[in-house]
Tab-separated table of C-alpha atoms and ligand atoms in Angstrom:
chain	number	residue	atom	x	y	z
A	1	MET	CA	127.085	81.523	95.179
A	2	ILE	CA	129.560	83.285	92.830
A	3	PHE	CA	128.885	86.883	91.885
A	4	THR	CA	130.129	88.368	88.643
A	5	VAL	CA	130.806	92.048	89.290
A	6	ALA	CA	128.625	93.772	86.762
A	7	GLY	CA	126.420	96.817	87.113
A	8	SER	CA	126.562	99.466	89.794
A	9	MET	CA	127.666	99.037	93.402
A	10	GLU	CA	124.032	99.552	94.446
A	11	SER	CA	122.840	96.660	92.331
A	12	LEU	CA	125.613	94.471	93.727
A	13	ILE	CA	124.615	95.405	97.282
A	14	ALA	CA	120.989	94.787	96.394
A	15	ARG	CA	121.807	91.341	95.013
A	16	LEU	CA	123.902	90.509	98.083
A	17	ARG	CA	121.052	91.554	100.313
A	18	ASP	CA	118.681	89.375	98.320
A	19	THR	CA	120.947	86.382	98.668
A	20	LEU	CA	121.351	86.889	102.403
A	21	ALA	CA	117.596	87.264	102.864
A	22	LEU	CA	116.973	84.048	100.953
A	23	GLU	CA	119.889	82.210	102.538
A	24	LYS	CA	118.063	82.187	105.832
A	25	LEU	CA	115.329	80.109	104.229
A	26	ILE	CA	116.851	76.661	104.495
A	27	GLY	CA	115.256	73.886	102.465
A	28	GLU	CA	115.592	72.013	99.202
A	29	ALA	CA	112.762	69.516	99.421
A	30	PRO	CA	110.579	69.646	96.283
A	31	ALA	CA	107.449	70.563	98.319
A	32	PHE	CA	109.284	73.504	99.908
A	33	LEU	CA	110.965	74.692	96.701
A	34	LYS	CA	107.616	74.587	94.919
A	35	ALA	CA	106.032	76.710	97.656
A	36	ILE	CA	108.741	79.389	97.665
A	37	ALA	CA	109.491	79.404	93.914
A	38	PRO	CA	107.216	82.420	93.244
A	39	LEU	CA	108.909	84.522	95.954
A	40	PRO	CA	111.209	86.667	93.763
A	41	PHE	CA	108.334	87.330	91.365
A	42	VAL	CA	105.844	88.037	94.176
A	43	ALA	CA	108.381	90.339	95.847
A	44	LYS	CA	108.664	92.551	92.787
A	45	GLY	CA	104.926	93.255	92.760
A	46	GLU	CA	102.687	95.303	94.987
A	47	ALA	CA	99.777	92.901	95.404
A	48	THR	CA	98.746	91.520	98.788
A	49	VAL	CA	100.029	88.089	99.769
A	50	LEU	CA	98.416	85.474	102.001
A	51	ILE	CA	100.822	82.960	103.534
A	52	THR	CA	99.237	79.819	104.939
A	53	GLY	CA	100.717	76.836	106.743
A	54	GLU	CA	100.704	75.057	110.076
A	55	THR	CA	102.248	76.676	113.116
A	56	GLY	CA	106.048	76.993	112.907
A	57	THR	CA	106.331	76.348	109.157
A	58	GLY	CA	108.114	79.666	108.537
A	59	LYS	CA	105.304	82.033	107.540
A	60	GLU	CA	106.853	85.088	109.157
A	61	LEU	CA	110.288	84.242	107.785
A	62	VAL	CA	108.820	84.003	104.273
A	63	ALA	CA	106.979	87.301	104.769
A	64	ARG	CA	110.275	88.930	105.741
A	65	ALA	CA	112.000	87.383	102.725
A	66	ILE	CA	109.351	88.860	100.419
A	67	HIS	CA	109.819	92.264	102.032
A	68	TYR	CA	113.623	92.198	101.856
A	69	LEU	CA	113.540	91.069	98.240
A	70	SER	CA	111.107	93.828	97.332
A	71	PRO	CA	111.737	97.435	96.314
A	72	ARG	CA	110.377	98.297	99.773
A	73	ALA	CA	113.358	96.634	101.511
A	74	ALA	CA	114.883	99.905	102.703
A	75	PHE	CA	111.656	100.764	104.551
A	76	PRO	CA	110.146	99.121	107.648
A	77	PHE	CA	108.702	95.628	107.943
A	78	VAL	CA	106.064	95.993	110.667
A	79	PRO	CA	104.554	92.818	112.160
A	80	ALA	CA	101.127	93.107	113.807
A	81	ASN	CA	99.324	90.323	115.627
A	82	CYS	CA	95.654	90.519	114.637
A	83	GLY	CA	94.572	88.739	117.829
A	84	ARG	CA	95.788	91.775	119.753
A	85	LEU	CA	93.904	94.349	117.648
A	86	GLN	CA	90.969	94.881	119.991
A	87	ASP	CA	87.851	96.577	118.658
A	88	THR	CA	87.995	99.435	121.170
A	89	LEU	CA	91.540	100.431	120.172
A	90	LEU	CA	91.445	99.240	116.583
A	91	GLU	CA	91.445	102.543	114.690
A	92	ASP	CA	93.936	104.011	117.149
A	93	GLU	CA	96.306	101.034	116.671
A	94	LEU	CA	96.031	101.094	112.879
A	95	PHE	CA	95.656	104.804	112.108
A	96	GLY	CA	97.115	106.556	115.168
A	97	HIS	CA	95.765	109.758	116.717
A	98	GLU	CA	96.272	113.480	116.902
A	99	ARG	CA	97.021	115.208	120.199
A	100	GLY	CA	93.773	115.783	122.113
A	101	ALA	CA	91.776	113.266	120.011
A	102	PHE	CA	90.523	111.679	123.260
A	103	THR	CA	91.047	112.184	126.990
A	104	ASP	CA	94.362	110.321	127.256
A	105	ALA	CA	95.780	111.476	123.920
A	106	HIS	CA	98.407	113.809	125.401
A	107	THR	CA	100.670	113.541	122.375
A	108	ARG	CA	100.251	112.720	118.707
A	109	ARG	CA	100.929	109.065	117.886
A	110	ASP	CA	101.387	107.226	114.598
A	111	GLY	CA	99.514	103.973	114.009
A	112	LEU	CA	100.870	100.729	112.568
A	113	ILE	CA	100.095	101.765	108.997
A	114	ALA	CA	102.095	104.985	109.334
A	115	HIS	CA	104.968	103.032	110.918
A	116	ALA	CA	105.018	100.792	107.853
A	117	GLU	CA	104.942	103.742	105.416
A	118	GLN	CA	106.630	102.735	102.140
A	119	GLY	CA	107.328	99.339	103.690
A	120	THR	CA	105.312	96.241	104.525
A	121	LEU	CA	102.634	95.639	107.151
A	122	PHE	CA	102.614	91.969	108.173
A	123	LEU	CA	99.223	90.938	109.558
A	124	ASP	CA	99.841	87.748	111.508
A	125	GLU	CA	97.014	85.410	112.618
A	126	VAL	CA	94.645	87.241	110.295
A	127	GLU	CA	91.856	84.760	111.140
A	128	ALA	CA	91.602	86.434	114.565
A	129	LEU	CA	90.336	89.755	113.107
A	130	SER	CA	86.949	90.638	114.572
A	131	PRO	CA	84.066	91.362	112.143
A	132	LYS	CA	84.569	95.093	112.784
A	133	ALA	CA	88.323	94.828	112.172
A	134	GLN	CA	87.663	92.968	108.920
A	135	VAL	CA	85.520	95.872	107.666
A	136	VAL	CA	88.126	98.440	108.673
A	137	LEU	CA	90.918	96.510	106.977
A	138	LEU	CA	88.866	95.992	103.831
A	139	ARG	CA	88.389	99.738	103.597
A	140	VAL	CA	92.147	100.333	103.960
A	141	LEU	CA	92.852	97.825	101.178
A	142	GLN	CA	90.219	99.342	98.890
A	143	GLU	CA	90.893	103.020	99.447
A	144	LYS	CA	94.554	103.033	100.456
A	145	ARG	CA	93.779	106.051	102.629
A	146	ILE	CA	93.715	106.452	106.405
A	147	LEU	CA	92.293	109.005	108.818
A	148	ALA	CA	94.041	109.362	112.180
A	149	LEU	CA	91.697	109.808	115.161
A	150	GLY	CA	91.017	113.488	115.770
A	151	SER	CA	92.344	114.487	112.361
A	152	SER	CA	90.275	116.067	109.602
A	153	ARG	CA	92.785	115.254	106.858
A	154	GLU	CA	92.916	111.848	105.214
A	155	GLN	CA	96.375	110.563	104.298
A	156	GLU	CA	97.491	108.230	101.583
A	157	ALA	CA	98.704	104.872	102.902
A	158	ASP	CA	101.681	103.613	100.893
A	159	VAL	CA	102.007	100.179	102.444
A	160	ARG	CA	102.066	96.638	101.171
A	161	ILE	CA	100.035	94.098	103.112
A	162	ILE	CA	101.196	90.531	103.713
A	163	ALA	CA	98.879	88.378	105.839
A	164	ALA	CA	99.442	84.975	107.439
A	165	THR	CA	97.260	82.333	108.990
A	166	ASN	CA	97.428	78.757	110.207
A	167	ALA	CA	93.630	78.504	110.191
A	168	PRO	CA	91.605	77.114	107.268
A	169	LEU	CA	90.600	80.591	106.078
A	170	ALA	CA	88.808	79.382	102.930
A	171	GLN	CA	86.621	77.148	105.116
A	172	MET	CA	85.971	80.062	107.466
A	173	VAL	CA	84.738	82.026	104.459
A	174	GLN	CA	82.370	79.173	103.561
A	175	ALA	CA	81.160	79.029	107.166
A	176	GLY	CA	80.569	82.800	107.155
A	177	SER	CA	83.069	83.615	109.921
A	178	PHE	CA	85.511	85.452	107.636
A	179	ARG	CA	84.442	87.992	104.991
A	180	ALA	CA	84.746	86.622	101.462
A	181	ASP	CA	85.536	90.078	100.013
A	182	LEU	CA	88.442	90.535	102.454
A	183	TYR	CA	89.697	87.000	101.821
A	184	TYR	CA	89.908	87.565	98.065
A	185	ARG	CA	91.591	90.952	98.596
A	186	LEU	CA	94.197	89.313	100.818
A	187	CYS	CA	95.056	86.302	98.708
A	188	VAL	CA	95.997	87.866	95.408
A	189	PHE	CA	99.091	85.711	95.838
A	190	LEU	CA	98.704	82.599	97.962
A	191	ILE	CA	101.771	80.858	99.379
A	192	ASN	CA	101.106	77.622	101.224
A	193	LEU	CA	104.066	76.323	103.243
A	194	PRO	CA	104.268	72.546	103.679
A	195	PRO	CA	104.572	70.993	107.142
A	196	LEU	CA	108.018	69.646	108.038
A	197	ARG	CA	106.781	66.016	107.963
A	198	GLU	CA	106.200	66.483	104.213
A	199	ARG	CA	109.753	67.740	103.638
A	200	LYS	CA	111.814	65.273	105.658
A	201	GLU	CA	114.838	65.862	103.382
A	202	ASP	CA	115.167	69.288	105.021
A	203	VAL	CA	115.212	68.089	108.632
A	204	VAL	CA	118.944	67.433	108.937
A	205	PRO	CA	120.084	70.543	106.974
A	206	LEU	CA	117.745	72.660	109.125
A	207	ALA	CA	119.030	70.980	112.293
A	208	ARG	CA	122.659	71.704	111.284
A	209	HIS	CA	121.715	75.310	110.467
A	210	PHE	CA	120.141	75.776	113.921
A	211	LEU	CA	123.091	74.072	115.601
A	212	LYS	CA	125.416	76.643	114.037
A	213	LYS	CA	123.043	79.428	114.998
A	214	HIS	CA	122.608	78.358	118.628
A	215	ALA	CA	125.945	76.721	119.500
A	216	PRO	CA	127.250	78.172	122.769
A	217	LEU	CA	130.266	80.467	122.387
A	218	GLY	CA	133.450	78.481	121.839
A	219	ARG	CA	131.545	75.289	120.929
A	220	GLU	CA	130.918	76.007	117.250
A	221	GLU	CA	132.264	72.548	116.303
A	222	LEU	CA	129.183	70.737	117.596
A	223	GLN	CA	127.952	67.793	115.519
A	224	ILE	CA	124.776	65.737	115.598
A	225	ALA	CA	125.202	61.994	116.266
A	226	PRO	CA	123.987	59.752	113.410
A	227	SER	CA	121.423	58.055	115.721
A	228	ALA	CA	120.088	61.501	116.684
A	229	CYS	CA	119.807	62.411	112.975
A	230	GLU	CA	117.788	59.227	112.394
A	231	ALA	CA	115.452	60.111	115.246
A	232	LEU	CA	115.043	63.668	113.921
A	233	ILE	CA	114.015	62.277	110.541
A	234	ALA	CA	111.667	59.698	112.057
A	235	TYR	CA	109.817	62.217	114.232
A	236	ASP	CA	106.632	63.861	112.906
A	237	TRP	CA	107.225	67.481	114.062
A	238	PRO	CA	103.725	68.715	114.919
A	239	GLY	CA	105.301	72.075	115.843
A	240	ASN	CA	107.253	72.062	112.540
A	241	VAL	CA	110.479	74.053	112.083
A	242	ARG	CA	110.042	75.942	115.358
A	243	GLU	CA	109.825	72.675	117.304
A	244	LEU	CA	112.967	71.432	115.543
A	245	GLU	CA	114.790	74.667	116.370
A	246	ASN	CA	113.792	74.326	120.034
A	247	ALA	CA	115.016	70.705	120.128
A	248	ILE	CA	118.371	71.814	118.722
A	249	ILE	CA	118.602	74.676	121.247
A	250	ARG	CA	118.126	72.056	123.985
A	251	GLY	CA	120.614	69.693	122.350
A	252	ALA	CA	123.264	72.401	121.926
A	253	SER	CA	123.188	73.328	125.583
A	254	LEU	CA	122.757	69.856	127.098
A	255	CYS	CA	125.296	67.849	125.117
A	256	GLN	CA	128.357	66.741	127.054
A	257	ALA	CA	131.088	66.350	124.441
A	258	ASN	CA	131.016	67.907	121.000
A	259	ILE	CA	128.312	65.504	119.826
A	260	VAL	CA	124.601	66.114	120.284
A	261	GLU	CA	123.105	62.750	121.219
A	262	LEU	CA	119.480	61.684	120.966
A	263	GLU	CA	118.841	62.135	124.726
A	264	ASP	CA	120.077	65.744	124.543
A	265	LEU	CA	117.280	66.667	122.136
A	266	GLY	CA	114.465	65.772	124.534
A	267	LEU	CA	112.229	64.473	121.764
A	268	PRO	CA	108.914	63.036	122.903
A	269	SER	CA	109.009	59.340	121.986
A	270	ILE	CA	105.327	58.536	122.172
A	271	LYS	CA	105.311	55.820	119.535
A	272	PRO	CA	107.195	52.618	120.462
A	273	ASP	CA	110.489	52.663	118.647
A	274	LEU	CA	110.348	49.342	116.800
A	275	HIS	CA	113.925	49.643	115.594
A	276	SER	CA	115.415	49.921	119.086
A	277	LEU	CA	112.890	47.371	120.352
A	278	ALA	CA	114.212	44.898	117.779
A	279	SER	CA	117.821	45.626	118.694
A	280	VAL	CA	117.095	45.169	122.406
A	281	LEU	CA	115.287	41.896	121.690
A	282	SER	CA	118.217	40.576	119.715
A	283	SER	CA	120.652	41.495	122.480
A	284	GLU	CA	121.265	39.603	125.681
A	285	PHE	CA	119.220	42.131	127.742
A	286	CYS	CA	115.809	41.053	126.547
A	287	SER	CA	114.384	40.128	129.903
A	288	PHE	CA	110.894	41.328	130.706
A	289	ASN	CA	112.251	43.624	133.412
A	290	ALA	CA	114.806	45.240	131.086
A	291	MET	CA	112.123	45.878	128.459
A	292	LYS	CA	109.734	47.242	131.058
A	293	GLN	CA	112.409	49.586	132.415
A	294	GLN	CA	113.152	50.824	128.894
A	295	ALA	CA	109.446	51.519	128.274
A	296	ILE	CA	109.111	53.384	131.585
A	297	THR	CA	112.163	55.527	130.807
A	298	ASN	CA	110.779	56.375	127.364
A	299	PHE	CA	107.402	57.210	128.847
A	300	GLU	CA	108.852	59.402	131.611
A	301	GLN	CA	111.016	61.325	129.145
A	302	SER	CA	108.252	62.040	126.671
A	303	TYR	CA	105.693	62.805	129.390
A	304	LEU	CA	108.000	65.264	131.161
A	305	ASN	CA	109.052	66.966	127.922
A	306	CYS	CA	105.446	67.401	126.759
A	307	LEU	CA	104.386	68.738	130.135
A	308	MET	CA	107.292	71.177	130.409
A	309	GLN	CA	106.663	72.387	126.865
A	310	HIS	CA	102.983	72.905	127.678
A	311	TYR	CA	103.688	74.873	130.880
A	312	GLY	CA	106.544	76.888	129.353
A	313	GLY	CA	109.079	75.546	131.884
A	314	ASN	CA	106.982	76.391	134.973
A	315	VAL	CA	107.889	73.515	137.323
A	316	SER	CA	105.185	74.270	139.917
A	317	HIS	CA	102.392	74.253	137.331
A	318	ALA	CA	103.753	71.138	135.610
A	319	ALA	CA	104.124	69.306	138.955
A	320	SER	CA	100.591	70.187	139.975
A	321	ALA	CA	99.215	69.028	136.585
A	322	ALA	CA	101.110	65.754	137.032
A	323	GLY	CA	99.674	65.331	140.532
A	324	LYS	CA	103.162	65.247	142.081
A	325	ASP	CA	104.742	67.429	144.716
A	326	ARG	CA	107.218	69.934	143.363
A	327	ARG	CA	110.311	68.386	145.013
A	328	ASN	CA	109.739	64.892	143.641
A	329	PHE	CA	108.843	66.320	140.263
A	330	GLY	CA	112.109	68.285	140.309
A	331	LYS	CA	114.009	65.049	141.067
A	332	LEU	CA	112.384	63.358	138.075
A	333	LEU	CA	113.431	66.253	135.829
A	334	LYS	CA	116.977	66.006	137.131
A	335	LYS	CA	117.048	62.247	136.553
A	336	HIS	CA	116.253	62.809	132.878
A	337	ARG	CA	118.528	65.870	132.593
A	338	ILE	CA	115.574	68.065	131.641
A	339	ASP	CA	116.303	71.722	132.320
A	340	PRO	CA	113.132	73.869	132.821
A	341	LYS	CA	115.039	76.904	131.488
A	342	HIS	CA	114.978	75.381	128.023
A	343	PHE	CA	111.221	75.543	127.888
A	344	THR	CA	110.812	79.194	128.786
A	345	ALA	CA	110.060	81.672	125.977
A	346	GLN	CA	110.635	79.036	123.331
A	347	LYS	CA	108.576	80.864	120.716
A	348	VAL	CA	111.499	82.490	118.895
B	401	ATP	N1	113.041	77.383	105.995
B	401	ATP	C1	113.539	77.856	107.139
B	401	ATP	N2	114.876	78.055	107.224
B	401	ATP	C2	115.405	78.520	108.390
B	401	ATP	N3	114.684	78.797	109.493
B	401	ATP	C3	113.355	78.618	109.447
B	401	ATP	C4	112.714	78.138	108.272
B	401	ATP	N4	111.388	78.060	108.504
B	401	ATP	C5	111.209	78.465	109.775
B	401	ATP	N5	112.377	78.808	110.338
B	401	ATP	C6	112.573	79.275	111.713
B	401	ATP	O1	111.608	78.605	112.530
B	401	ATP	C7	111.021	79.488	113.496
B	401	ATP	C8	109.525	79.571	113.239
B	401	ATP	O2	109.290	80.245	112.005
B	401	ATP	P1	108.137	81.345	111.853
B	401	ATP	O3	108.014	82.172	113.092
B	401	ATP	O4	108.355	82.081	110.579
B	401	ATP	O5	106.866	80.355	111.750
B	401	ATP	P2	105.326	80.707	111.606
B	401	ATP	O6	104.796	79.874	110.502
B	401	ATP	O7	105.136	82.194	111.508
B	401	ATP	O8	104.748	80.153	112.998
B	401	ATP	P3	103.390	80.557	113.772
B	401	ATP	O9	102.236	80.113	112.930
B	401	ATP	O10	103.457	79.773	115.052
B	401	ATP	O11	103.434	82.038	114.001
B	401	ATP	C9	111.733	80.828	113.319
B	401	ATP	O12	112.796	80.912	114.239
B	401	ATP	C10	112.270	80.773	111.892
B	401	ATP	O13	113.413	81.569	111.758
B	402	MG	MG1	104.173	83.520	112.886
């Protein structure tokens, strides 16, 4: 992007910051562009935003982009996982407490809302709010005031709320498990992010972006082999952009030369690959045994990758689930060059 230097230094810095914040959002597919088109407009306002989309579609990244494009950018962006807001500690977590408010309150402590003062409070997995938490949050949104535990003085809460969910919240409202009044307060603006399988044009640009981001030091020249690109496009990505990022992290560390090959990505190949089947059939190695071996290899690779993903790289748990002893299971992993380390803490 070319900047014409006009206006004050602050406005130039602000525009640069905007561009950088948006630059991290890779994607040009029509479905994605349509979803994020209102972002600059939404960012300028103060209204609550509800971001929906399957797991790994970029909800938190979009929430951050809204914050950093907003006039609140210089103040904190505070993420809170609603599943962790337990009823017993709810008010304490949200509003904080004064010293001596309860037996263990040895010092005064700010809550999440105070931490996000003048900034943005990001309520992730909002569908997990208990009925009590929904009432408390509704009151915050209506009154914009909070009362810390043990305090007699209410304080104004200057915070913008952005919520996210991968659950069908509108259906939960219909079913009576999520308050309708809270739902409508939350979704003044609704941004629905498409799954990656509906924006296949973005797969390769995203993969190249992640390759740059995760290339090991000194190996920034890594490229993705054309056959690997084809496989990336053909795959359905149930875990969306996060799953793609994890595949590229694996690829970047496993690849031998400067080219990331299909095997390095560790993609589960559950569906028979008709293209390679056809090419094997047309070659001289189309014996029954060769085909059977190929199918077994494909099965072993996808089975092991799925299992390791499920157990977060824990070999003992994965081996026991597979009904194999740990040593033999380890040998299988080695045979397919699957490194358990690449499955630990993959939720980035
Ligand atoms: N359009 C994008 N451009 C670049 N990176 C992206 C994009 N979308 C998602 N990512 C990256 O993919 C990963 C997952 O994104 P994010 O955590 O925002 O997803 P999410 O929708 O909040 O997932 P979940 O529902 O599981 O919490 C992050 O590392 C994020 O930076
Ligand atoms: Mg998230």
